[in-house]
Structure formats: C-alpha cells, structure tokens
PDB file of C-alpha atoms in Angstrom:
ATOM      1  CA  MET A   1     -35.903  48.852 -40.825  1.00 87.00           C
ATOM      2  CA  THR A   2     -38.475  47.202 -39.843  1.00 95.00           C
ATOM      3  CA  GLY A   3     -38.920  43.203 -40.555  1.00 96.00           C
ATOM      4  CA  LYS A   4     -41.952  40.984 -41.580  1.00 97.00           C
ATOM      5  CA  THR A   5     -43.598  39.469 -38.600  1.00 97.00           C
ATOM      6  CA  LEU A   6     -44.981  35.929 -38.810  1.00 98.00           C
ATOM      7  CA  ILE A   7     -48.985  35.832 -38.267  1.00 97.00           C
ATOM      8  CA  ALA A   8     -49.708  32.012 -39.125  1.00 98.00           C
ATOM      9  CA  LEU A   9     -48.916  29.202 -40.672  1.00 98.00           C
ATOM     10  CA  HIS A  10     -50.957  27.128 -42.901  1.00 98.00           C
ATOM     11  CA  GLY A  11     -50.167  23.435 -43.252  1.00 98.00           C
ATOM     12  CA  ALA A  12     -50.462  21.564 -46.837  1.00 98.00           C
ATOM     13  CA  GLN A  13     -53.894  19.591 -46.657  1.00 97.00           C
ATOM     14  CA  ARG A  14     -53.463  16.022 -48.343  1.00 97.00           C
ATOM     15  CA  ASP A  15     -55.671  15.943 -51.553  1.00 97.00           C
ATOM     16  CA  ASP A  16     -54.220  13.073 -53.877  1.00 96.00           C
ATOM     17  CA  ILE A  17     -55.035  12.907 -57.305  1.00 94.00           C
ATOM     18  CA  ALA A  18     -55.283   9.593 -58.475  1.00 89.00           C
ATOM     19  CA  ASP A  19     -52.135   7.953 -57.921  1.00 91.00           C
ATOM     20  CA  LEU A  20     -50.553  11.228 -57.455  1.00 95.00           C
ATOM     21  CA  VAL A  21     -49.503  12.463 -54.109  1.00 97.00           C
ATOM     22  CA  THR A  22     -50.909  15.868 -53.697  1.00 98.00           C
ATOM     23  CA  ARG A  23     -50.353  18.664 -50.883  1.00 98.00           C
ATOM     24  CA  ARG A  24     -52.174  22.207 -51.062  1.00 98.00           C
ATOM     25  CA  PRO A  25     -51.702  25.262 -48.099  1.00 98.00           C
ATOM     26  CA  VAL A  26     -53.516  27.387 -50.301  1.00 98.00           C
ATOM     27  CA  PRO A  27     -56.341  27.678 -50.720  1.00 97.00           C
ATOM     28  CA  GLY A  28     -57.247  26.143 -47.581  1.00 94.00           C
ATOM     29  CA  PRO A  29     -58.929  26.202 -43.733  1.00 91.00           C
ATOM     30  CA  GLY A  30     -58.374  30.098 -43.150  1.00 91.00           C
ATOM     31  CA  LEU A  31     -56.783  30.951 -46.125  1.00 96.00           C
ATOM     32  CA  GLU A  32     -58.183  31.971 -49.293  1.00 96.00           C
ATOM     33  CA  GLN A  33     -55.106  33.534 -51.355  1.00 97.00           C
ATOM     34  CA  VAL A  34     -52.262  35.516 -50.774  1.00 98.00           C
ATOM     35  CA  ASP A  35     -52.739  38.421 -52.983  1.00 98.00           C
ATOM     36  CA  PRO A  36     -51.903  37.345 -55.849  1.00 98.00           C
ATOM     37  CA  PHE A  37     -50.784  33.808 -55.194  1.00 98.00           C
ATOM     38  CA  LEU A  38     -54.164  31.943 -55.729  1.00 98.00           C
ATOM     39  CA  PHE A  39     -52.988  28.325 -55.076  1.00 98.00           C
ATOM     40  CA  LEU A  40     -50.254  26.048 -55.050  1.00 98.00           C
ATOM     41  CA  ASN A  41     -50.045  22.471 -55.816  1.00 98.00           C
ATOM     42  CA  HIS A  42     -47.201  20.258 -53.950  1.00 98.00           C
ATOM     43  CA  HIS A  43     -47.193  16.978 -55.815  1.00 98.00           C
ATOM     44  CA  GLY A  44     -44.979  14.120 -54.705  1.00 97.00           C
ATOM     45  CA  PRO A  45     -42.054  13.306 -53.482  1.00 97.00           C
ATOM     46  CA  GLN A  46     -43.023  10.150 -54.824  1.00 97.00           C
ATOM     47  CA  THR A  47     -41.089   7.285 -57.033  1.00 97.00           C
ATOM     48  CA  TYR A  48     -42.816   6.253 -60.119  1.00 96.00           C
ATOM     49  CA  PRO A  49     -42.114   2.927 -61.339  1.00 96.00           C
ATOM     50  CA  PRO A  50     -41.144   1.728 -64.668  1.00 97.00           C
ATOM     51  CA  GLY A  51     -44.187   1.346 -67.254  1.00 96.00           C
ATOM     52  CA  ASN A  52     -46.256   4.200 -65.467  1.00 95.00           C
ATOM     53  CA  ARG A  53     -48.886   6.356 -66.685  1.00 93.00           C
ATOM     54  CA  GLY A  54     -46.973   9.736 -65.708  1.00 92.00           C
ATOM     55  CA  LEU A  55     -48.690  12.902 -64.722  1.00 95.00           C
ATOM     56  CA  PRO A  56     -52.612  12.883 -64.756  1.00 93.00           C
ATOM     57  CA  PHE A  57     -53.095  16.506 -66.291  1.00 94.00           C
ATOM     58  CA  GLY A  58     -54.014  16.105 -69.941  1.00 94.00           C
ATOM     59  CA  PRO A  59     -55.344  19.049 -71.989  1.00 96.00           C
ATOM     60  CA  HIS A  60     -57.373  21.438 -70.304  1.00 96.00           C
ATOM     61  CA  PRO A  61     -57.777  25.359 -70.591  1.00 97.00           C
ATOM     62  CA  HIS A  62     -57.012  28.148 -68.873  1.00 98.00           C
ATOM     63  CA  ARG A  63     -57.953  32.370 -68.612  1.00 98.00           C
ATOM     64  CA  GLY A  64     -57.300  35.379 -66.606  1.00 98.00           C
ATOM     65  CA  PHE A  65     -53.637  33.999 -64.642  1.00 98.00           C
ATOM     66  CA  GLU A  66     -50.326  32.655 -64.999  1.00 98.00           C
ATOM     67  CA  THR A  67     -49.114  28.947 -63.901  1.00 98.00           C
ATOM     68  CA  VAL A  68     -45.650  28.664 -62.546  1.00 98.00           C
ATOM     69  CA  THR A  69     -44.257  25.316 -62.267  1.00 98.00           C
ATOM     70  CA  PHE A  70     -41.391  24.167 -60.417  1.00 98.00           C
ATOM     71  CA  ILE A  71     -39.870  21.090 -61.232  1.00 98.00           C
ATOM     72  CA  VAL A  72     -38.045  19.478 -58.130  1.00 98.00           C
ATOM     73  CA  GLU A  73     -37.443  16.275 -59.340  1.00 98.00           C
ATOM     74  CA  GLY A  74     -37.939  14.713 -62.346  1.00 97.00           C
ATOM     75  CA  GLU A  75     -39.307  16.275 -65.668  1.00 97.00           C
ATOM     76  CA  LEU A  76     -42.538  17.875 -67.313  1.00 97.00           C
ATOM     77  CA  ALA A  77     -43.748  17.887 -70.974  1.00 97.00           C
ATOM     78  CA  HIS A  78     -45.672  21.159 -71.907  1.00 97.00           C
ATOM     79  CA  ARG A  79     -47.730  21.541 -75.148  1.00 97.00           C
ATOM     80  CA  ASP A  80     -50.201  24.378 -75.119  1.00 96.00           C
ATOM     81  CA  SER A  81     -52.573  25.440 -78.251  1.00 96.00           C
ATOM     82  CA  ALA A  82     -50.419  28.929 -78.586  1.00 94.00           C
ATOM     83  CA  GLY A  83     -48.018  26.482 -79.954  1.00 94.00           C
ATOM     84  CA  HIS A  84     -45.284  26.097 -77.082  1.00 95.00           C
ATOM     85  CA  GLU A  85     -43.711  22.505 -76.515  1.00 96.00           C
ATOM     86  CA  SER A  86     -40.702  21.596 -74.380  1.00 97.00           C
ATOM     87  CA  ILE A  87     -39.733  19.665 -71.275  1.00 98.00           C
ATOM     88  CA  ILE A  88     -38.111  20.575 -68.509  1.00 98.00           C
ATOM     89  CA  ARG A  89     -36.119  18.961 -66.072  1.00 98.00           C
ATOM     90  CA  ALA A  90     -35.221  18.465 -62.712  1.00 98.00           C
ATOM     91  CA  GLY A  91     -34.489  22.574 -61.271  1.00 98.00           C
ATOM     92  CA  GLY A  92     -36.032  24.010 -63.966  1.00 98.00           C
ATOM     93  CA  VAL A  93     -39.233  26.148 -64.319  1.00 98.00           C
ATOM     94  CA  GLN A  94     -41.866  27.322 -66.717  1.00 98.00           C
ATOM     95  CA  TRP A  95     -44.287  30.212 -66.401  1.00 98.00           C
ATOM     96  CA  MET A  96     -47.202  30.469 -68.242  1.00 98.00           C
ATOM     97  CA  THR A  97     -49.253  33.225 -68.970  1.00 98.00           C
ATOM     98  CA  ALA A  98     -52.955  31.892 -70.099  1.00 98.00           C
ATOM     99  CA  GLY A  99     -54.280  35.441 -70.185  1.00 97.00           C
ATOM    100  CA  SER A 100     -56.980  35.704 -72.854  1.00 97.00           C
ATOM    101  CA  GLY A 101     -57.245  32.056 -72.894  1.00 97.00           C
ATOM    102  CA  LEU A 102     -55.440  28.806 -74.198  1.00 96.00           C
ATOM    103  CA  ILE A 103     -55.416  25.161 -73.891  1.00 97.00           C
ATOM    104  CA  HIS A 104     -52.376  23.203 -72.350  1.00 96.00           C
ATOM    105  CA  ALA A 105     -51.040  19.846 -71.044  1.00 97.00           C
ATOM    106  CA  GLU A 106     -48.723  18.930 -68.571  1.00 96.00           C
ATOM    107  CA  VAL A 107     -47.996  15.270 -68.716  1.00 96.00           C
ATOM    108  CA  SER A 108     -44.898  13.167 -68.241  1.00 96.00           C
ATOM    109  CA  PRO A 109     -42.272  12.387 -71.441  1.00 96.00           C
ATOM    110  CA  GLU A 110     -42.530   8.823 -72.813  1.00 95.00           C
ATOM    111  CA  ASP A 111     -38.872   8.183 -71.466  1.00 95.00           C
ATOM    112  CA  PHE A 112     -39.887   8.825 -67.698  1.00 96.00           C
ATOM    113  CA  GLN A 113     -43.424   7.068 -67.884  1.00 96.00           C
ATOM    114  CA  ARG A 114     -41.223   4.051 -69.710  1.00 97.00           C
ATOM    115  CA  THR A 115     -38.049   3.629 -66.990  1.00 97.00           C
ATOM    116  CA  GLY A 116     -39.844   5.511 -64.119  1.00 96.00           C
ATOM    117  CA  GLY A 117     -38.074   7.393 -61.355  1.00 97.00           C
ATOM    118  CA  PRO A 118     -38.630  10.281 -58.695  1.00 97.00           C
ATOM    119  CA  MET A 119     -41.191  13.134 -59.257  1.00 97.00           C
ATOM    120  CA  GLU A 120     -41.520  16.301 -57.342  1.00 98.00           C
ATOM    121  CA  ILE A 121     -43.268  19.164 -58.640  1.00 98.00           C
ATOM    122  CA  LEU A 122     -45.067  22.785 -57.338  1.00 98.00           C
ATOM    123  CA  GLN A 123     -47.821  24.289 -59.098  1.00 98.00           C
ATOM    124  CA  LEU A 124     -48.459  28.104 -58.227  1.00 98.00           C
ATOM    125  CA  TRP A 125     -51.505  30.186 -59.727  1.00 98.00           C
ATOM    126  CA  VAL A 126     -50.379  33.804 -59.627  1.00 98.00           C
ATOM    127  CA  ASN A 127     -53.365  36.135 -60.394  1.00 98.00           C
ATOM    128  CA  LEU A 128     -53.183  38.795 -62.921  1.00 98.00           C
ATOM    129  CA  PRO A 129     -54.928  42.383 -62.565  1.00 98.00           C
ATOM    130  CA  GLY A 130     -58.257  43.035 -64.631  1.00 98.00           C
ATOM    131  CA  ARG A 131     -56.217  44.997 -67.221  1.00 98.00           C
ATOM    132  CA  LEU A 132     -54.050  42.159 -67.950  1.00 98.00           C
ATOM    133  CA  LYS A 133     -56.493  39.324 -67.718  1.00 98.00           C
ATOM    134  CA  MET A 134     -57.189  39.272 -71.544  1.00 98.00           C
ATOM    135  CA  THR A 135     -53.460  39.824 -72.611  1.00 97.00           C
ATOM    136  CA  PRO A 136     -51.965  37.548 -75.546  1.00 96.00           C
ATOM    137  CA  PRO A 137     -51.220  34.153 -73.538  1.00 97.00           C
ATOM    138  CA  ARG A 138     -47.017  33.806 -73.468  1.00 97.00           C
ATOM    139  CA  TYR A 139     -45.046  30.964 -72.180  1.00 97.00           C
ATOM    140  CA  VAL A 140     -41.024  30.804 -70.843  1.00 98.00           C
ATOM    141  CA  GLY A 141     -39.545  27.410 -70.030  1.00 98.00           C
ATOM    142  CA  VAL A 142     -35.953  27.582 -68.597  1.00 98.00           C
ATOM    143  CA  GLN A 143     -33.617  24.797 -67.467  1.00 98.00           C
ATOM    144  CA  ALA A 144     -31.983  24.631 -64.392  1.00 98.00           C
ATOM    145  CA  ASN A 145     -28.704  25.823 -66.242  1.00 98.00           C
ATOM    146  CA  GLU A 146     -30.637  28.993 -67.040  1.00 98.00           C
ATOM    147  CA  ILE A 147     -31.297  30.326 -63.645  1.00 98.00           C
ATOM    148  CA  PRO A 148     -28.710  31.956 -61.488  1.00 98.00           C
ATOM    149  CA  ALA A 149     -27.474  30.010 -58.998  1.00 98.00           C
ATOM    150  CA  ILE A 150     -26.109  33.086 -56.138  1.00 97.00           C
ATOM    151  CA  PRO A 151     -24.145  31.816 -53.129  1.00 97.00           C
ATOM    152  CA  MET A 152     -24.281  33.428 -50.047  1.00 95.00           C
ATOM    153  CA  ASP A 153     -23.710  32.957 -46.457  1.00 97.00           C
ATOM    154  CA  HIS A 154     -20.160  31.132 -46.875  1.00 96.00           C
ATOM    155  CA  GLY A 155     -22.264  29.175 -49.408  1.00 95.00           C
ATOM    156  CA  ARG A 156     -24.703  27.498 -46.903  1.00 98.00           C
ATOM    157  CA  ALA A 157     -27.561  29.289 -48.699  1.00 98.00           C
ATOM    158  CA  VAL A 158     -28.064  29.328 -52.936  1.00 98.00           C
ATOM    159  CA  VAL A 159     -30.923  31.761 -54.174  1.00 98.00           C
ATOM    160  CA  HIS A 160     -32.200  30.469 -57.340  1.00 98.00           C
ATOM    161  CA  LEU A 161     -33.303  33.719 -58.812  1.00 98.00           C
ATOM    162  CA  ILE A 162     -36.430  33.177 -61.596  1.00 98.00           C
ATOM    163  CA  SER A 163     -37.802  36.518 -61.618  1.00 98.00           C
ATOM    164  CA  GLY A 164     -37.059  39.791 -60.272  1.00 98.00           C
ATOM    165  CA  ALA A 165     -33.720  41.534 -59.195  1.00 96.00           C
ATOM    166  CA  TRP A 166     -31.543  40.833 -56.498  1.00 93.00           C
ATOM    167  CA  GLY A 167     -27.600  41.476 -55.433  1.00 89.00           C
ATOM    168  CA  GLY A 168     -27.023  42.440 -58.800  1.00 93.00           C
ATOM    169  CA  HIS A 169     -28.720  39.748 -60.570  1.00 96.00           C
ATOM    170  CA  HIS A 170     -31.725  39.359 -62.731  1.00 97.00           C
ATOM    171  CA  GLY A 171     -33.881  36.506 -63.166  1.00 98.00           C
ATOM    172  CA  PRO A 172     -34.578  34.650 -66.455  1.00 98.00           C
ATOM    173  CA  ILE A 173     -38.086  35.040 -66.563  1.00 98.00           C
ATOM    174  CA  PRO A 174     -39.479  38.549 -66.859  1.00 96.00           C
ATOM    175  CA  SER A 175     -42.798  38.854 -64.807  1.00 98.00           C
ATOM    176  CA  LEU A 176     -45.830  41.287 -66.223  1.00 97.00           C
ATOM    177  CA  THR A 177     -46.625  42.338 -62.821  1.00 98.00           C
ATOM    178  CA  GLY A 178     -43.112  42.671 -60.956  1.00 98.00           C
ATOM    179  CA  VAL A 179     -43.242  39.525 -58.964  1.00 98.00           C
ATOM    180  CA  PHE A 180     -40.245  38.492 -57.418  1.00 98.00           C
ATOM    181  CA  MET A 181     -39.663  34.412 -57.260  1.00 98.00           C
ATOM    182  CA  THR A 182     -36.854  32.323 -56.295  1.00 98.00           C
ATOM    183  CA  THR A 183     -36.335  28.643 -54.926  1.00 98.00           C
ATOM    184  CA  LEU A 184     -33.571  28.387 -51.756  1.00 98.00           C
ATOM    185  CA  ASP A 185     -31.189  25.896 -51.094  1.00 98.00           C
ATOM    186  CA  LEU A 186     -30.406  26.311 -47.565  1.00 98.00           C
ATOM    187  CA  LYS A 187     -28.030  24.040 -44.925  1.00 98.00           C
ATOM    188  CA  ALA A 188     -28.937  23.770 -41.458  1.00 98.00           C
ATOM    189  CA  GLY A 189     -28.016  27.503 -40.098  1.00 98.00           C
ATOM    190  CA  GLY A 190     -27.503  28.801 -43.558  1.00 98.00           C
ATOM    191  CA  LYS A 191     -29.357  32.396 -43.876  1.00 98.00           C
ATOM    192  CA  ALA A 192     -30.713  34.351 -47.143  1.00 97.00           C
ATOM    193  CA  GLY A 193     -31.826  37.891 -46.523  1.00 97.00           C
ATOM    194  CA  PHE A 194     -34.669  40.209 -48.500  1.00 97.00           C
ATOM    195  CA  GLY A 195     -35.310  43.853 -48.494  1.00 97.00           C
ATOM    196  CA  SER A 196     -37.886  46.213 -49.794  1.00 96.00           C
ATOM    197  CA  LEU A 197     -40.752  44.337 -49.210  1.00 97.00           C
ATOM    198  CA  ALA A 198     -42.892  47.206 -47.419  1.00 96.00           C
ATOM    199  CA  GLY A 199     -46.528  47.221 -49.096  1.00 97.00           C
ATOM    200  CA  ARG A 200     -45.756  43.347 -50.893  1.00 98.00           C
ATOM    201  CA  ASN A 201     -47.519  40.030 -49.617  1.00 98.00           C
ATOM    202  CA  ILE A 202     -45.040  37.460 -49.317  1.00 98.00           C
ATOM    203  CA  PHE A 203     -44.947  33.579 -49.781  1.00 98.00           C
ATOM    204  CA  LEU A 204     -43.103  31.337 -48.463  1.00 98.00           C
ATOM    205  CA  TYR A 205     -43.474  27.844 -48.380  1.00 98.00           C
ATOM    206  CA  VAL A 206     -41.237  25.221 -46.980  1.00 98.00           C
ATOM    207  CA  VAL A 207     -40.897  22.078 -49.480  1.00 98.00           C
ATOM    208  CA  ARG A 208     -38.387  20.347 -47.224  1.00 98.00           C
ATOM    209  CA  GLY A 209     -36.702  20.960 -44.125  1.00 98.00           C
ATOM    210  CA  ALA A 210     -37.541  23.603 -41.739  1.00 98.00           C
ATOM    211  CA  VAL A 211     -36.754  27.406 -41.026  1.00 98.00           C
ATOM    212  CA  LYS A 212     -37.357  30.297 -39.256  1.00 98.00           C
ATOM    213  CA  ALA A 213     -38.293  33.563 -40.339  1.00 98.00           C
ATOM    214  CA  GLY A 214     -40.276  36.512 -39.112  1.00 97.00           C
ATOM    215  CA  GLY A 215     -40.161  35.786 -35.360  1.00 96.00           C
ATOM    216  CA  GLY A 216     -41.125  32.037 -35.884  1.00 98.00           C
ATOM    217  CA  ASN A 217     -40.548  28.846 -36.916  1.00 98.00           C
ATOM    218  CA  ILE A 218     -41.894  27.298 -40.120  1.00 98.00           C
ATOM    219  CA  PRO A 219     -41.759  23.132 -40.860  1.00 98.00           C
ATOM    220  CA  ALA A 220     -41.800  21.246 -44.015  1.00 98.00           C
ATOM    221  CA  TRP A 221     -45.441  21.523 -45.926  1.00 98.00           C
ATOM    222  CA  ASN A 222     -46.161  24.834 -44.507  1.00 98.00           C
ATOM    223  CA  LEU A 223     -47.145  28.068 -45.790  1.00 98.00           C
ATOM    224  CA  ALA A 224     -46.170  31.073 -43.860  1.00 98.00           C
ATOM    225  CA  GLU A 225     -48.385  34.073 -43.594  1.00 98.00           C
ATOM    226  CA  PHE A 226     -46.640  37.419 -42.910  1.00 98.00           C
ATOM    227  CA  ASP A 227     -47.639  41.053 -42.030  1.00 96.00           C
ATOM    228  CA  LEU A 228     -47.946  43.494 -44.985  1.00 94.00           C
ATOM    229  CA  ASP A 229     -45.980  46.351 -43.371  1.00 94.00           C
ATOM    230  CA  GLY A 230     -42.251  45.244 -42.627  1.00 94.00           C
ATOM    231  CA  GLU A 231     -39.465  45.987 -44.777  1.00 97.00           C
ATOM    232  CA  VAL A 232     -37.048  43.022 -44.561  1.00 98.00           C
ATOM    233  CA  LEU A 233     -37.166  39.271 -43.881  1.00 98.00           C
ATOM    234  CA  GLU A 234     -34.687  37.166 -42.953  1.00 98.00           C
ATOM    235  CA  ILE A 235     -34.677  33.004 -43.579  1.00 98.00           C
ATOM    236  CA  GLU A 236     -32.845  30.860 -41.601  1.00 98.00           C
ATOM    237  CA  ALA A 237     -32.556  26.981 -42.107  1.00 98.00           C
ATOM    238  CA  THR A 238     -32.948  25.215 -38.764  1.00 98.00           C
ATOM    239  CA  GLN A 239     -32.107  22.099 -40.746  1.00 98.00           C
ATOM    240  CA  ASP A 240     -31.183  21.382 -44.737  1.00 98.00           C
ATOM    241  CA  ALA A 241     -34.088  22.898 -46.398  1.00 98.00           C
ATOM    242  CA  VAL A 242     -35.625  23.747 -49.590  1.00 98.00           C
ATOM    243  CA  VAL A 243     -37.762  27.144 -49.840  1.00 98.00           C
ATOM    244  CA  LEU A 244     -40.721  28.424 -52.293  1.00 98.00           C
ATOM    245  CA  PHE A 245     -39.924  32.178 -51.731  1.00 98.00           C
ATOM    246  CA  GLY A 246     -41.443  35.103 -53.601  1.00 98.00           C
ATOM    247  CA  HIS A 247     -42.859  38.424 -53.205  1.00 98.00           C
ATOM    248  CA  ALA A 248     -45.807  40.671 -55.026  1.00 98.00           C
ATOM    249  CA  GLU A 249     -47.710  43.661 -55.168  1.00 98.00           C
ATOM    250  CA  PRO A 250     -51.186  42.899 -53.921  1.00 98.00           C
ATOM    251  CA  ILE A 251     -53.591  43.240 -56.709  1.00 98.00           C
ATOM    252  CA  GLY A 252     -56.680  44.227 -54.262  1.00 98.00           C
ATOM    253  CA  GLU A 253     -59.474  43.238 -57.012  1.00 98.00           C
ATOM    254  CA  PRO A 254     -62.543  40.666 -56.481  1.00 98.00           C
ATOM    255  CA  VAL A 255     -61.344  36.988 -57.388  1.00 98.00           C
ATOM    256  CA  PHE A 256     -64.206  35.201 -59.138  1.00 96.00           C
ATOM    257  CA  THR A 257     -62.934  31.683 -59.878  1.00 96.00           C
ATOM    258  CA  HIS A 258     -64.749  28.650 -61.355  1.00 96.00           C
ATOM    259  CA  GLY A 259     -62.444  25.240 -62.138  1.00 93.00           C
ATOM    260  CA  PRO A 260     -59.539  26.144 -64.391  1.00 96.00           C
ATOM    261  CA  PHE A 261     -60.990  30.179 -65.074  1.00 98.00           C
ATOM    262  CA  VAL A 262     -59.899  33.477 -62.575  1.00 98.00           C
ATOM    263  CA  MET A 263     -61.521  36.672 -63.509  1.00 98.00           C
ATOM    264  CA  ASN A 264     -63.069  39.601 -61.338  1.00 98.00           C
ATOM    265  CA  THR A 265     -66.747  38.771 -62.109  1.00 98.00           C
ATOM    266  CA  ARG A 266     -69.474  35.793 -62.756  1.00 97.00           C
ATOM    267  CA  GLU A 267     -70.193  37.579 -65.925  1.00 98.00           C
ATOM    268  CA  GLU A 268     -66.468  37.238 -67.083  1.00 98.00           C
ATOM    269  CA  ILE A 269     -66.348  33.634 -66.036  1.00 98.00           C
ATOM    270  CA  VAL A 270     -69.683  32.868 -68.115  1.00 98.00           C
ATOM    271  CA  ASP A 271     -68.092  34.384 -71.164  1.00 97.00           C
ATOM    272  CA  ALA A 272     -64.511  32.402 -70.744  1.00 97.00           C
ATOM    273  CA  ILE A 273     -67.230  29.236 -70.714  1.00 97.00           C
ATOM    274  CA  ARG A 274     -68.663  30.267 -73.749  1.00 97.00           C
ATOM    275  CA  ASP A 275     -65.235  31.237 -75.642  1.00 97.00           C
ATOM    276  CA  TYR A 276     -63.913  27.897 -74.543  1.00 96.00           C
ATOM    277  CA  ASN A 277     -67.003  25.955 -75.680  1.00 96.00           C
ATOM    278  CA  ALA A 278     -66.894  28.000 -79.110  1.00 96.00           C
ATOM    279  CA  GLY A 279     -63.245  26.764 -79.987  1.00 96.00           C
ATOM    280  CA  LEU A 280     -61.581  30.192 -79.275  1.00 95.00           C
ATOM    281  CA  PHE A 281     -58.860  28.573 -77.088  1.00 95.00           C
ATOM    282  CA  ASP A 282     -57.987  26.132 -79.899  1.00 91.00           C
ATOM    283  CA  ASN A 283     -55.367  27.490 -81.685  1.00 85.00           C
ATOM    284  CA  VAL A 284     -54.438  30.805 -80.176  1.00 78.00           C
ATOM    285  CA  SER A 285     -51.817  33.061 -81.456  1.00 73.00           C
ATOM    286  CA  ALA A 286     -49.601  34.315 -78.549  1.00 60.00           C
TER     287      ALA A 286
END
C-alpha cells in the first residue's frame, strides 16, 4: 500500500478577535480549503483572569455547513434557536449541523467568567454537499468520558475517536457525510497509523508539539497538506504532541461563502440573507 505524501505546510496566521488569541491555518495564503474542510480557528492557549467577559461569540446565524468545536482546555456554553443547550468541558466536542439555518451562541459559562482559568478551543467548519445544505439543523455534544480513548503503541499514543470507525471502535457522533474525526495525544516517539485513505482528503493540524508524517516534519500551529492518492498514513511524534486528525471524501462542488453562510451559488447566499432577515432562523425545528 502506498503512503500519503506531505505536499506542503500551512502555518496558522495570527488574527486575534478582541482579547481572544486566535490563529487560522485555513483559509490562508496558498490554501483556500481542504475539501470538505473549510476553516479552522485555533483560540488560545491563554488564561483568563477572574471577572472576565469570556468568549465573544454571541448569537449569530449559520446555513449550509457544520461546525465542529473541540474544547482542549476550559469550557464552552452553547445555545441555539433549535432548542439545544449545553456546557461542554475540556476534552469534549460539539458537532452542530447548521443545515437549513439556525442562530447559535458560543460563550463562556458564568462560573468561568467569574473565576477565570485556562482556555483553548478549536473550531472547524465542515462543508455539506448541495443535497444536504438545507437539511434540518442538528446538534450533538459529548463530554470527554463519552469519547472512546483508544491506546496504541504501548500507550505512547491515544486516539480519541469522535466520528467514524477505527480498530473495532465507533465514535459517538454520526457524520452525515462520512467524515472521520479524532484528536490524538502522542508521547515523543509514539505512533498512530490510519488506512483506507485513498481518494480522501486529510486534515492534520498540530495543536501542540511536533510530528512527522508523509515524509516530512510538521511543527505546532501548522496544517499539513497531503496528496489525494495515498492509502495509508503513519503519524509519529518527534516531541509530545496533540493533533487534530480527520479525513473525508472531497465534495467537489462550487463553494460560495458570505460571512456565516456557505452555499454553492451567489443566489443561494442572497436567499440565506433574506431568510435570516425575515426571522426564519429564529425558532427552527431540529
């Protein structure tokens, strides 16, 4: 079996939001998307003082894609117009299908604002194909203890399986489009291998530490771009590392974005803005 080949590295660009430390590897110079993965914001790591205002993501709309949020440290309160509400803590994940449209807020819980503490969060946008862009909204939130933590390489690697199947295990979040998603904890020298990757795009972002994969070294705060044809990929830590790793079949459709909306055409964006302004996102049925 042929291995995936590392083509390029894309460093995360600093783009703070108010007092929130933010880095973004995609979209960025030389990389518009890793179809169907559209966007990644890496917030933190940073420590909030007591009496802070927390995360600045008050109510805002989405349509046509999914947001997947990984809480590395700290906690996140979610509320949306389809009636979903939760607080997800460190190690947990929330997967929201905006679909036909909804309004949500992602803020820091009152306890965190009062006491402060460390915070680090990743948010990934995953595109939906045209046939699913108007699917009913959906939300799944899971805490760390609900995500299978699968040890390998004599415990030097742990695969936290979020969606998809691997090694006889299944992630707790079903993906509408067959997206495989994990986070990896790796000790220096630890290895994790993945197969059945031919024709699938890899999403590999190093949150902390450094790894080597596909014939090259990948330091922290870099997104790795791989070829489409390879069938297997081995990830080896060159120092203790945390990695966001997933893969998916490319959608291969036009992408037309405007702020919080991701559709296939300009006309569909106009429709989304019209529907939002008409209040159609305010109280939706999931």
